[in-house]
Short mmCIF file of C-alpha atoms in Angstrom, two decimals:
data_model
loop_
_atom_site.label_atom_id
_atom_site.label_comp_id
_atom_site.label_asym_id
_atom_site.label_seq_id
_atom_site.Cartn_x
_atom_site.Cartn_y
_atom_site.Cartn_z
CA UNK A 582 42.32 8.83 25.58
CA UNK A 583 39.22 10.98 25.50
CA UNK A 584 36.51 10.19 27.87
CA UNK A 585 32.84 10.41 27.06
CA UNK A 586 32.49 13.51 29.31
CA UNK A 587 35.43 15.22 27.58
CA UNK A 588 33.99 14.69 24.10
CA UNK A 589 30.60 16.16 25.15
CA UNK A 590 32.74 19.20 26.27
CA UNK A 591 34.60 19.36 23.07
CA UNK A 592 31.81 18.48 20.57
CA UNK A 593 29.81 21.83 20.80
CA UNK A 594 32.98 23.89 20.17
CA UNK A 595 33.41 22.03 16.83
CA UNK A 596 29.88 22.58 15.52
CA UNK A 597 30.53 26.18 14.53
CA UNK A 598 28.64 28.29 12.06
CA UNK A 599 28.99 31.64 10.34
CA UNK A 600 28.91 34.57 12.84
CA UNK A 601 25.64 36.36 12.25
CA UNK A 602 24.01 37.68 15.37
CA UNK A 603 23.97 41.39 15.91
CA UNK A 604 26.76 42.47 18.29
CA UNK A 605 24.32 44.52 20.47
CA UNK A 606 22.60 41.24 21.51
CA UNK A 607 24.30 40.71 24.93
CA UNK A 608 26.40 37.54 25.75
CA UNK A 609 29.80 36.45 26.61
CA UNK A 610 32.40 37.52 24.05
CA UNK A 611 34.46 34.97 21.87
CA UNK A 612 37.46 33.57 23.35
CA UNK A 613 40.89 35.06 22.49
CA UNK A 614 42.28 31.83 21.31
CA UNK A 615 39.43 29.31 20.98
CA UNK A 616 36.93 31.82 19.53
CA UNK A 617 33.48 30.35 20.09
CA UNK A 618 35.05 27.31 21.60
CA UNK A 619 36.14 28.97 24.75
CA UNK A 620 32.82 30.29 25.94
CA UNK A 621 31.10 26.92 25.10
CA UNK A 622 33.13 24.81 27.48
CA UNK A 623 31.20 25.72 30.59
CA UNK A 624 27.86 25.32 28.45
CA UNK A 625 28.94 21.91 27.44
CA UNK A 626 29.76 20.80 31.08
CA UNK A 627 26.52 22.11 32.58
CA UNK A 628 24.12 23.91 30.29
CA UNK A 629 21.48 24.72 33.04
CA UNK A 630 24.03 26.22 35.43
CA UNK A 631 25.78 28.16 32.64
CA UNK A 632 22.59 29.45 31.26
CA UNK A 633 21.37 30.64 34.70
CA UNK A 634 24.56 32.58 35.18
CA UNK A 635 24.20 34.18 31.71
CA UNK A 636 20.58 35.13 32.50
CA UNK A 637 21.67 36.72 35.80
CA UNK A 638 24.37 38.76 34.02
CA UNK A 639 22.74 39.64 30.69
CA UNK A 640 18.88 39.40 31.11
CA UNK A 641 16.24 37.10 29.73
CA UNK A 642 17.50 36.96 26.21
CA UNK A 643 21.14 36.35 25.61
CA UNK A 644 23.45 34.97 22.88
CA UNK A 645 25.23 31.74 23.84
CA UNK A 646 28.40 33.59 22.32
CA UNK A 647 28.12 37.29 21.47
CA UNK A 648 28.05 37.72 17.70
CA UNK A 649 26.92 34.02 17.16
CA UNK A 650 28.96 31.59 15.31
CA UNK A 651 27.45 28.52 17.42
CA UNK A 652 25.27 25.68 16.35
CA UNK A 653 23.52 23.27 18.86
CA UNK A 654 20.37 21.92 17.19
CA UNK A 655 20.43 23.34 13.67
CA UNK A 656 21.48 21.20 10.70
CA UNK A 657 22.35 24.41 8.70
CA UNK A 658 25.99 25.47 8.78
CA UNK A 659 24.75 28.98 8.06
CA UNK A 660 23.10 29.15 11.31
CA UNK A 661 23.83 32.70 12.59
CA UNK A 662 24.09 31.46 16.11
CA UNK A 663 22.25 30.45 19.33
CA UNK A 664 20.13 32.58 21.38
CA UNK A 665 18.83 31.41 24.99
CA UNK A 666 15.76 32.86 26.55
CA UNK A 667 13.17 32.38 29.32
CA UNK A 668 10.06 33.83 30.57
CA UNK A 669 6.29 33.08 30.09
CA UNK A 670 5.74 36.06 27.46
CA UNK A 671 8.54 34.86 25.34
CA UNK A 672 7.35 31.29 25.67
CA UNK A 673 3.94 32.58 24.39
CA UNK A 674 5.45 34.24 21.48
CA UNK A 675 7.62 31.30 20.49
CA UNK A 676 5.02 28.57 20.85
CA UNK A 677 2.04 30.49 19.32
CA UNK A 678 3.94 31.79 16.37
CA UNK A 679 4.99 28.25 15.34
CA UNK A 680 5.13 29.04 11.64
CA UNK A 681 8.06 31.58 12.39
CA UNK A 682 9.47 29.61 15.18
CA UNK A 683 9.99 26.22 13.39
CA UNK A 684 11.03 22.85 14.46
CA UNK A 685 13.83 20.71 12.82
CA UNK A 686 14.79 17.19 12.63
CA UNK A 687 15.67 15.38 15.99
CA UNK A 688 18.92 14.29 14.36
CA UNK A 689 20.14 17.92 13.88
CA UNK A 690 23.47 18.08 12.36
CA UNK A 691 23.22 14.35 11.21
CA UNK A 692 20.40 15.20 8.92
CA UNK A 693 21.61 13.96 5.46
CA UNK A 694 20.29 16.83 3.28
CA UNK A 695 17.46 16.80 0.78
CA UNK A 696 19.11 14.40 -1.75
CA UNK A 697 21.14 11.88 0.30
CA UNK A 698 22.90 8.91 -1.18
CA UNK A 699 21.17 5.58 -0.96
CA UNK A 700 23.29 4.65 2.05
CA UNK A 701 22.10 7.74 3.95
CA UNK A 702 18.38 7.66 2.64
CA UNK A 703 16.99 5.98 5.79
CA UNK A 704 18.18 8.99 7.80
CA UNK A 705 15.44 11.17 5.96
CA UNK A 706 12.83 9.21 8.10
CA UNK A 707 14.75 8.65 11.25
CA UNK A 708 14.12 11.29 13.83
CA UNK A 709 11.67 13.11 11.66
CA UNK A 710 7.88 12.86 12.91
CA UNK A 711 6.35 15.99 14.14
CA UNK A 712 9.71 17.47 14.62
CA UNK A 713 10.29 17.84 10.92
CA UNK A 714 7.05 19.18 9.69
CA UNK A 715 5.77 22.83 10.09
CA UNK A 716 2.61 24.90 9.03
CA UNK A 717 -0.18 22.97 7.21
CA UNK A 718 1.83 19.78 7.24
CA UNK A 719 2.10 19.88 11.03
CA UNK A 720 -1.59 20.40 11.44
CA UNK A 721 -2.44 17.49 9.12
CA UNK A 722 -0.07 15.15 10.88
CA UNK A 723 -1.53 16.22 14.34
CA UNK A 724 -5.14 15.33 13.11
CA UNK A 725 -3.71 12.01 11.77
CA UNK A 726 -2.01 11.08 14.98
CA UNK A 727 -4.70 12.18 17.47
CA UNK A 728 -6.62 8.77 17.25
CA UNK A 729 -3.61 6.96 18.61
CA UNK A 730 -4.15 8.83 21.82
CA UNK A 731 -7.84 8.39 22.18
CA UNK A 732 -9.17 7.44 25.83
CA UNK A 733 -10.03 4.00 24.63
CA UNK A 734 -6.36 3.41 23.25
CA UNK A 735 -4.87 5.07 26.55
CA UNK A 736 -7.11 2.47 28.52
CA UNK A 737 -5.49 -0.40 26.56
CA UNK A 738 -1.91 1.10 26.93
CA UNK A 739 -2.58 1.50 30.78
CA UNK A 740 -3.13 -2.18 31.16
CA UNK A 741 0.14 -3.05 29.23
CA UNK A 742 1.99 -0.57 31.32
CA UNK A 743 0.76 -2.15 34.55
CA UNK A 744 1.70 -5.67 33.28
CA UNK A 745 5.16 -4.72 32.12
CA UNK A 746 5.82 -2.86 35.32
CA UNK A 747 4.88 -5.99 37.38
CA UNK A 748 7.00 -7.98 35.10
CA UNK A 749 9.99 -5.70 35.72
CA UNK A 750 9.48 -5.53 39.45
CA UNK A 751 9.31 -9.42 39.70
CA UNK A 752 12.90 -9.48 38.71
CA UNK A 753 14.10 -7.27 41.62
CA UNK A 754 15.50 -8.65 44.85
CA UNK A 755 14.99 -7.34 48.24
CA UNK A 756 18.02 -5.65 49.98
CA UNK A 757 19.83 -5.38 46.61
CA UNK A 758 21.24 -2.00 45.31
CA UNK A 759 20.12 -1.05 41.91
CA UNK A 760 20.72 1.78 39.48
CA UNK A 761 17.20 3.03 39.25
CA UNK A 762 17.97 5.25 36.40
CA UNK A 763 19.01 2.29 34.18
CA UNK A 764 15.86 0.43 35.46
CA UNK A 765 13.53 3.06 34.43
CA UNK A 766 15.08 3.41 31.02
CA UNK A 767 14.88 -0.48 30.56
CA UNK A 768 11.18 -0.36 31.64
CA UNK A 769 10.03 2.60 29.63
CA UNK A 770 11.80 1.07 26.61
CA UNK A 771 9.67 -2.09 27.05
CA UNK A 772 6.50 0.00 27.54
CA UNK A 773 6.94 2.12 24.45
CA UNK A 774 7.90 -0.96 22.36
CA UNK A 775 4.89 -2.76 23.36
CA UNK A 776 2.76 0.28 22.89
CA UNK A 777 4.23 0.98 19.41
CA UNK A 778 4.28 -2.56 18.02
CA UNK A 779 2.11 -4.73 19.90
CA UNK A 780 2.78 -8.43 20.44
CA UNK A 781 1.33 -10.00 17.27
CA UNK A 782 5.02 -10.62 15.92
CA UNK A 783 7.25 -10.68 18.88
CA UNK A 784 10.40 -11.46 16.96
CA UNK A 785 9.99 -8.69 14.41
CA UNK A 786 9.02 -6.40 17.24
CA UNK A 787 12.11 -7.22 19.17
CA UNK A 788 14.37 -6.61 16.20
CA UNK A 789 12.75 -3.27 15.42
CA UNK A 790 12.99 -2.15 18.96
CA UNK A 791 16.65 -3.00 19.16
CA UNK A 792 17.65 -1.22 16.10
CA UNK A 793 15.46 1.75 17.12
CA UNK A 794 17.08 2.07 20.58
CA UNK A 795 20.61 1.54 19.15
CA UNK A 796 20.10 4.20 16.58
CA UNK A 797 19.06 6.76 18.96
CA UNK A 798 21.89 5.89 21.38
CA UNK A 799 24.45 6.39 18.63
CA UNK A 800 22.65 9.55 17.49
CA UNK A 801 23.51 11.13 20.85
CA UNK A 802 27.09 10.08 20.90
CA UNK A 803 29.54 12.99 20.27
CA UNK A 804 31.86 10.73 18.35
CA UNK A 805 29.02 10.06 15.74
CA UNK A 806 28.55 13.68 15.24
CA UNK A 807 32.12 14.60 15.11
CA UNK A 808 33.42 11.74 12.85
CA UNK A 809 30.79 11.25 10.09
CA UNK A 810 32.87 8.63 8.21
CA UNK A 811 31.23 5.47 6.83
CA UNK A 812 34.24 3.33 7.67
CA UNK A 813 34.41 0.10 9.58
CA UNK A 814 34.76 0.69 13.36
CA UNK A 815 33.29 4.16 13.44
CA UNK A 816 30.17 4.96 15.31
CA UNK A 817 28.75 6.78 12.23
CA UNK A 818 28.82 3.53 10.24
CA UNK A 819 26.89 1.72 13.01
CA UNK A 820 24.38 4.53 13.08
CA UNK A 821 23.66 4.13 9.33
CA UNK A 822 23.51 0.36 9.79
CA UNK A 823 21.07 0.63 12.70
CA UNK A 824 18.91 3.19 10.66
CA UNK A 825 18.88 0.79 7.72
CA UNK A 826 17.92 -2.21 9.66
CA UNK A 827 15.18 -0.29 11.58
CA UNK A 828 13.68 0.87 8.15
CA UNK A 829 13.68 -2.89 6.96
CA UNK A 830 12.06 -4.22 10.00
CA UNK A 831 9.54 -1.41 10.50
CA UNK A 832 8.37 -1.47 6.96
CA UNK A 833 7.75 -5.37 7.39
CA UNK A 834 5.60 -4.54 10.48
CA UNK A 835 3.70 -1.77 8.53
CA UNK A 836 2.87 -4.17 5.69
CA UNK A 837 1.64 -6.81 8.21
CA UNK A 838 -0.73 -4.25 9.74
CA UNK A 839 -1.88 -3.28 6.31
CA UNK A 840 -2.63 -6.80 5.40
CA UNK A 841 -4.56 -7.04 8.70
CA UNK A 842 -6.58 -4.06 7.71
CA UNK A 843 -5.02 -1.75 10.31
CA UNK A 844 -6.66 -3.76 13.06
CA UNK A 845 -4.96 -3.80 16.64
CA UNK A 846 -4.62 -2.09 19.91
CA UNK A 847 -1.05 -0.83 19.25
CA UNK A 848 -0.08 2.52 18.02
CA UNK A 849 1.32 1.13 14.70
CA UNK A 850 -2.19 -0.09 13.91
CA UNK A 851 -3.55 3.33 14.67
CA UNK A 852 -0.99 5.07 12.36
CA UNK A 853 -1.61 2.71 9.52
CA UNK A 854 -5.35 3.21 9.64
CA UNK A 855 -5.34 6.85 10.25
CA UNK A 856 -7.14 8.81 7.63
CA UNK A 857 -7.43 12.79 7.53
CA UNK A 858 -10.88 13.65 6.10
CA UNK A 859 -9.93 17.36 5.60
CA UNK A 860 -7.02 16.50 3.13
CA UNK A 861 -8.36 13.03 2.23
CA UNK A 862 -4.85 11.76 2.97
CA UNK A 863 -2.98 9.05 5.03
CA UNK A 864 0.44 8.64 6.40
CA UNK A 865 3.10 7.19 4.12
CA UNK A 866 5.43 4.51 5.26
CA UNK A 867 8.27 6.92 5.43
CA UNK A 868 6.08 9.23 7.59
CA UNK A 869 5.09 6.44 9.96
CA UNK A 870 8.71 5.41 10.47
CA UNK A 871 9.48 8.99 11.38
CA UNK A 872 6.69 9.14 14.02
CA UNK A 873 7.69 5.85 15.46
CA UNK A 874 11.27 6.94 15.96
CA UNK A 875 10.23 10.20 17.55
CA UNK A 876 7.58 8.58 19.78
CA UNK A 877 10.27 5.96 20.96
CA UNK A 878 12.80 8.78 21.83
CA UNK A 879 10.09 10.92 23.59
CA UNK A 880 8.38 8.00 25.29
CA UNK A 881 11.59 6.41 26.44
CA UNK A 882 14.36 8.68 27.64
CA UNK A 883 12.41 11.61 28.96
CA UNK A 884 9.85 9.55 30.86
CA UNK A 885 12.65 7.39 32.40
CA UNK A 886 14.44 10.46 33.63
CA UNK A 887 11.23 11.96 35.03
CA UNK A 888 10.55 8.80 36.93
CA UNK A 889 14.10 8.75 38.21
CA UNK A 890 14.05 12.23 39.53
CA UNK A 891 10.51 11.62 41.14
CA UNK A 892 11.81 8.56 42.99
CA UNK A 893 14.70 10.58 44.25
CA UNK A 894 12.47 13.16 45.62
CA UNK A 895 10.00 10.58 47.25
CA UNK A 896 13.04 8.96 48.91
CA UNK A 897 14.04 12.50 50.29
CA UNK A 898 10.78 13.64 51.39
CA UNK A 899 9.12 10.90 53.46
CA UNK A 900 6.11 12.96 54.52
CA UNK A 901 5.24 13.27 50.82
CA UNK A 902 5.81 9.54 50.23
CA UNK A 903 3.51 8.70 53.25
CA UNK A 904 0.71 10.69 51.71
CA UNK A 905 1.13 9.13 48.41
CA UNK A 906 0.95 5.60 50.08
CA UNK A 907 -2.05 6.54 51.95
CA UNK A 908 -3.86 7.60 48.68
CA UNK A 909 -2.91 4.45 46.98
CA UNK A 910 -4.39 2.46 49.85
CA UNK A 911 -7.82 4.03 49.40
CA UNK A 912 -8.14 2.35 45.95
CA UNK A 913 -10.52 -0.48 45.89
CA UNK A 914 -8.51 -2.36 43.31
CA UNK A 915 -5.45 -4.34 44.33
CA UNK A 916 -4.58 -5.53 40.89
CA UNK A 917 -4.14 -3.67 37.67
CA UNK A 918 -4.87 0.09 37.41
CA UNK A 919 -7.25 1.52 34.94
CA UNK A 920 -7.87 5.11 33.98
CA UNK A 921 -10.54 5.54 36.67
CA UNK A 922 -8.11 4.48 39.36
CA UNK A 923 -5.49 6.99 38.06
CA UNK A 924 -7.99 9.76 38.09
CA UNK A 925 -8.50 9.11 41.83
CA UNK A 926 -4.76 9.45 42.57
CA UNK A 927 -4.95 13.39 42.87
CA UNK A 928 -2.12 13.85 45.16
CA UNK A 929 0.25 11.51 43.17
CA UNK A 930 -0.73 13.81 40.19
CA UNK A 931 0.51 16.86 42.17
CA UNK A 932 3.80 15.10 43.03
CA UNK A 933 4.41 14.41 39.39
CA UNK A 934 3.54 18.03 38.37
CA UNK A 935 5.90 19.44 41.03
CA UNK A 936 8.65 16.98 40.01
CA UNK A 937 8.24 18.05 36.26
CA UNK A 938 8.43 21.66 37.40
CA UNK A 939 11.57 21.34 39.23
CA UNK A 940 13.19 18.54 36.98
CA UNK A 941 11.57 18.97 33.41
CA UNK A 942 12.98 16.04 31.45
CA UNK A 943 13.39 18.20 28.32
CA UNK A 944 14.56 21.45 29.89
CA UNK A 945 15.07 23.23 26.52
CA UNK A 946 12.57 23.90 23.81
CA UNK A 947 14.38 24.28 20.56
CA UNK A 948 13.28 26.41 17.47
CA UNK A 949 14.75 27.70 14.22
CA UNK A 950 13.69 31.10 13.03
CA UNK A 951 11.92 31.09 9.72
CA UNK A 952 12.33 34.83 9.36
CA UNK A 953 13.82 37.90 11.00
CA UNK A 954 11.97 38.60 14.40
CA UNK A 955 11.93 40.91 17.48
CA UNK A 956 12.41 38.84 20.43
CA UNK A 957 12.46 40.61 24.01
CA UNK A 958 13.31 43.82 22.20
CA UNK A 959 16.15 42.35 20.33
CA UNK A 960 16.37 42.00 16.50
CA UNK A 961 17.30 38.37 15.63
CA UNK A 962 17.92 37.22 12.09
CA UNK A 963 16.26 34.23 10.29
CA UNK A 964 18.07 30.96 10.67
CA UNK A 965 19.01 31.58 14.21
CA UNK A 966 18.43 28.74 16.69
CA UNK A 967 16.36 29.73 19.81
CA UNK A 968 16.67 27.55 22.93
CA UNK A 969 13.87 28.57 25.44
CA UNK A 970 14.44 27.44 28.98
CA UNK A 971 11.55 25.67 30.40
CA UNK A 972 13.74 24.85 33.39
CA UNK A 973 14.46 28.59 34.22
CA UNK A 974 10.90 29.72 33.48
CA UNK A 975 9.35 27.20 36.01
CA UNK A 976 11.67 28.60 38.69
CA UNK A 977 11.96 32.20 38.05
CA UNK A 978 8.17 33.01 37.07
CA UNK A 979 6.72 35.02 40.04
CA UNK A 980 3.67 32.58 40.09
CA UNK A 981 5.79 30.14 41.98
CA UNK A 982 6.31 31.04 45.80
CA UNK A 983 9.54 29.57 47.26
CA UNK A 984 10.47 27.97 43.89
CA UNK A 985 13.38 25.80 45.07
CA UNK A 986 10.97 24.08 47.52
CA UNK A 987 9.55 20.63 46.52
CA UNK A 988 5.90 21.31 47.47
CA UNK A 989 3.27 19.11 45.78
CA UNK A 990 0.58 20.85 47.96
CA UNK A 991 1.19 24.02 45.89
CA UNK A 992 -0.80 22.43 43.07
CA UNK A 993 -4.01 22.32 45.18
CA UNK A 994 -4.80 25.97 44.20
CA UNK A 995 -2.16 26.92 41.72
CA UNK A 996 -3.10 27.40 38.17
CA UNK A 997 -0.25 28.75 36.06
CA UNK A 998 -0.73 29.65 32.43
CA UNK A 999 0.43 27.03 29.92
CA UNK A 1000 3.35 29.43 29.29
CA UNK A 1001 4.39 29.59 32.87
CA UNK A 1002 4.35 25.74 33.22
CA UNK A 1003 5.14 23.89 30.17
CA UNK A 1004 7.23 20.63 30.74
CA UNK A 1005 5.41 19.40 27.48
CA UNK A 1006 5.83 22.76 25.70
CA UNK A 1007 2.66 24.86 24.80
CA UNK A 1008 0.58 26.11 21.94
CA UNK A 1009 0.00 24.11 18.71
CA UNK A 1010 3.16 22.01 19.27
CA UNK A 1011 2.28 20.84 22.81
CA UNK A 1012 3.47 17.21 23.02
CA UNK A 1013 0.81 14.99 21.60
CA UNK A 1014 1.90 12.18 24.11
CA UNK A 1015 1.65 14.28 27.17
CA UNK A 1016 -1.49 12.39 28.65
CA UNK A 1017 0.32 9.20 27.77
CA UNK A 1018 3.56 10.11 29.66
CA UNK A 1019 1.70 11.33 32.78
CA UNK A 1020 -0.43 8.09 32.69
CA UNK A 1021 2.73 6.00 32.48
CA UNK A 1022 4.33 7.83 35.36
CA UNK A 1023 1.23 7.20 37.53
CA UNK A 1024 1.10 3.62 36.70
CA UNK A 1025 4.86 2.98 37.31
CA UNK A 1026 5.02 4.97 40.45
CA UNK A 1027 1.80 3.54 42.04
CA UNK A 1028 2.66 -0.13 41.04
CA UNK A 1029 6.27 0.27 42.31
CA UNK A 1030 5.43 2.08 45.65
CA UNK A 1031 2.79 -0.50 46.51
CA UNK A 1032 5.44 -3.23 46.39
CA UNK A 1033 8.71 -1.61 47.41
CA UNK A 1034 10.43 1.20 49.33
CA UNK A 1035 13.49 2.59 47.69
CA UNK A 1036 16.26 4.12 49.85
CA UNK A 1037 18.99 6.38 48.27
CA UNK A 1038 22.51 4.88 48.77
CA UNK A 1039 24.69 7.19 46.68
CA UNK A 1040 26.41 10.14 48.21
CA UNK A 1041 26.52 12.59 45.35
CA UNK A 1042 23.83 13.59 42.76
CA UNK A 1043 24.72 15.84 39.97
CA UNK A 1044 22.87 16.79 36.85
CA UNK A 1045 23.69 16.32 33.20
CA UNK A 1046 21.61 18.37 30.85
CA UNK A 1047 21.92 18.46 27.07
CA UNK A 1048 18.63 17.99 25.34
CA UNK A 1049 17.50 15.71 28.27
CA UNK A 1050 17.88 16.30 32.02
CA UNK A 1051 19.28 13.26 33.70
CA UNK A 1052 21.30 12.37 36.78
CA UNK A 1053 25.01 12.35 35.94
CA UNK A 1054 25.94 9.28 37.97
CA UNK A 1055 22.66 7.50 37.65
CA UNK A 1056 20.45 6.98 40.78
CA UNK A 1057 21.51 4.04 43.09
CA UNK A 1058 18.86 2.93 45.51
CA UNK A 1059 18.44 -0.24 47.78
CA UNK A 1060 15.21 -2.16 47.45
CA UNK A 1061 13.12 -2.80 50.50
CA UNK A 1062 9.67 -4.19 51.06
CA UNK A 1063 7.08 -1.56 51.39
CA UNK A 1064 7.08 -1.32 55.14
CA UNK A 1065 5.85 2.28 55.34
CA UNK A 1066 9.30 3.22 56.95
CA UNK A 1067 9.68 6.19 54.52
CA UNK A 1068 11.93 8.16 56.95
CA UNK A 1069 14.60 5.37 56.50
CA UNK A 1070 14.92 6.04 52.79
CA UNK A 1071 16.55 9.47 53.02
CA UNK A 1072 20.37 10.11 52.67
CA UNK A 1073 22.78 13.05 52.80
CA UNK A 1074 24.06 13.97 49.34
CA UNK A 1075 26.26 16.47 47.84
CA UNK A 1076 26.50 17.80 44.35
CA UNK A 1077 24.63 20.41 42.15
CA UNK A 1078 21.37 18.74 43.25
CA UNK A 1079 21.30 21.56 45.84
CA UNK A 1080 21.10 24.12 43.01
CA UNK A 1081 17.95 22.33 41.88
CA UNK A 1082 15.86 21.73 45.03
CA UNK A 1083 16.06 22.64 48.61
CA UNK A 1084 16.42 19.42 50.43
CA UNK A 1085 15.20 18.96 54.03
CA UNK A 1086 17.51 20.74 56.55
CA UNK A 1087 18.16 17.66 58.53
CA UNK A 1088 19.74 16.06 55.67
#
């Protein structure tokens, strides 16, 4: 019986493509027996660790397999291969020339093609959003989406974030041990669902959120990608079912918002009422559905893992936690946080920035080449997929002194360029929800720390990094009242966490 971990290792070896990269582009050679599959096994097990070794050996631009023949994010079987790279200069080139370095569907190889069957038609919208548009279409969509993230709407979202966080924390019991990684995923799913759909139709919202989360989970399963058969019992059939049900429920919510004139504090209302004066256009129902699926994915998993890593760091560095608690205590309000309160939490902001530097939740920035380019002195053909390492750049760039240290204080005077520090990408495709995510992290952390002290209980912490950087075993912590005894929260741990951050020596 194959385990989930084994399938994750095997799957990349099966997503092969034509070999089309120039052989002078350095990289590990194909295996003698498994061809591209052999060199991909260590990549599938630990993409960040494997990439770091490749960069050490071959330099900042390297083929995942020499000569190509690999496909990780591209939907095109003619993809020449996969190229990994890091560095601020390359980041600037990739993110500024966004009509050359294009984005593709979030669903990657599961994209159904331009003329799918009726059964697969809902997949045209699912995982689309800003990922699927380039050039003038991308600029039009950004203009249409911007009002959904206005300061007034962020203020409304902030109140809901606080309410839902308190509601989640009310269900915790003192002295119990909890998987905080699961808790953060559950909480961020509730927050993004409420933000997207509001509460005017709770039953319809609950159904839409369920099918949205289920479709995303199934999309990420290796078995869904490996066995694309619409037969009973196959994950791919469940994936198609979830996407179909999602489309039905969201279209019902869209029609309800239209009947109401697009009024409401939720994001769906903002998308329904959005109008672009330059093109005199609105978003279609299909485009709205695409944006909703991408917002849910980006506002759910990535933020949950960012919160989990930050809570781990706070447990291991009590002096940092004490300073955060002292800052929270200075706030006049003891109830809900608003944007003005969050603006005052400067040190907590540094903690979050430093956590995102060490543990960027989306460690790879993927692009597909729209034409032949020269990247880092190497000729790379059109259609190649480029995986830029945000993780590596935020460690290797010389702007960061002692990069393995967790030091929020470094941000008091540090001002890296957007290409040296880019947890939300950079350039025209900077994540449109970056301020939303940072606000959510501040609200959740400040609310949680005001009530509870979390102590690490597990003895091993390892990373799992595919498109998202997460703790492989979850993050188990014990819940204590916030008694200020931060030193009691630390624990000795083993695992490749020590490759990612220098923990206090006495641990």
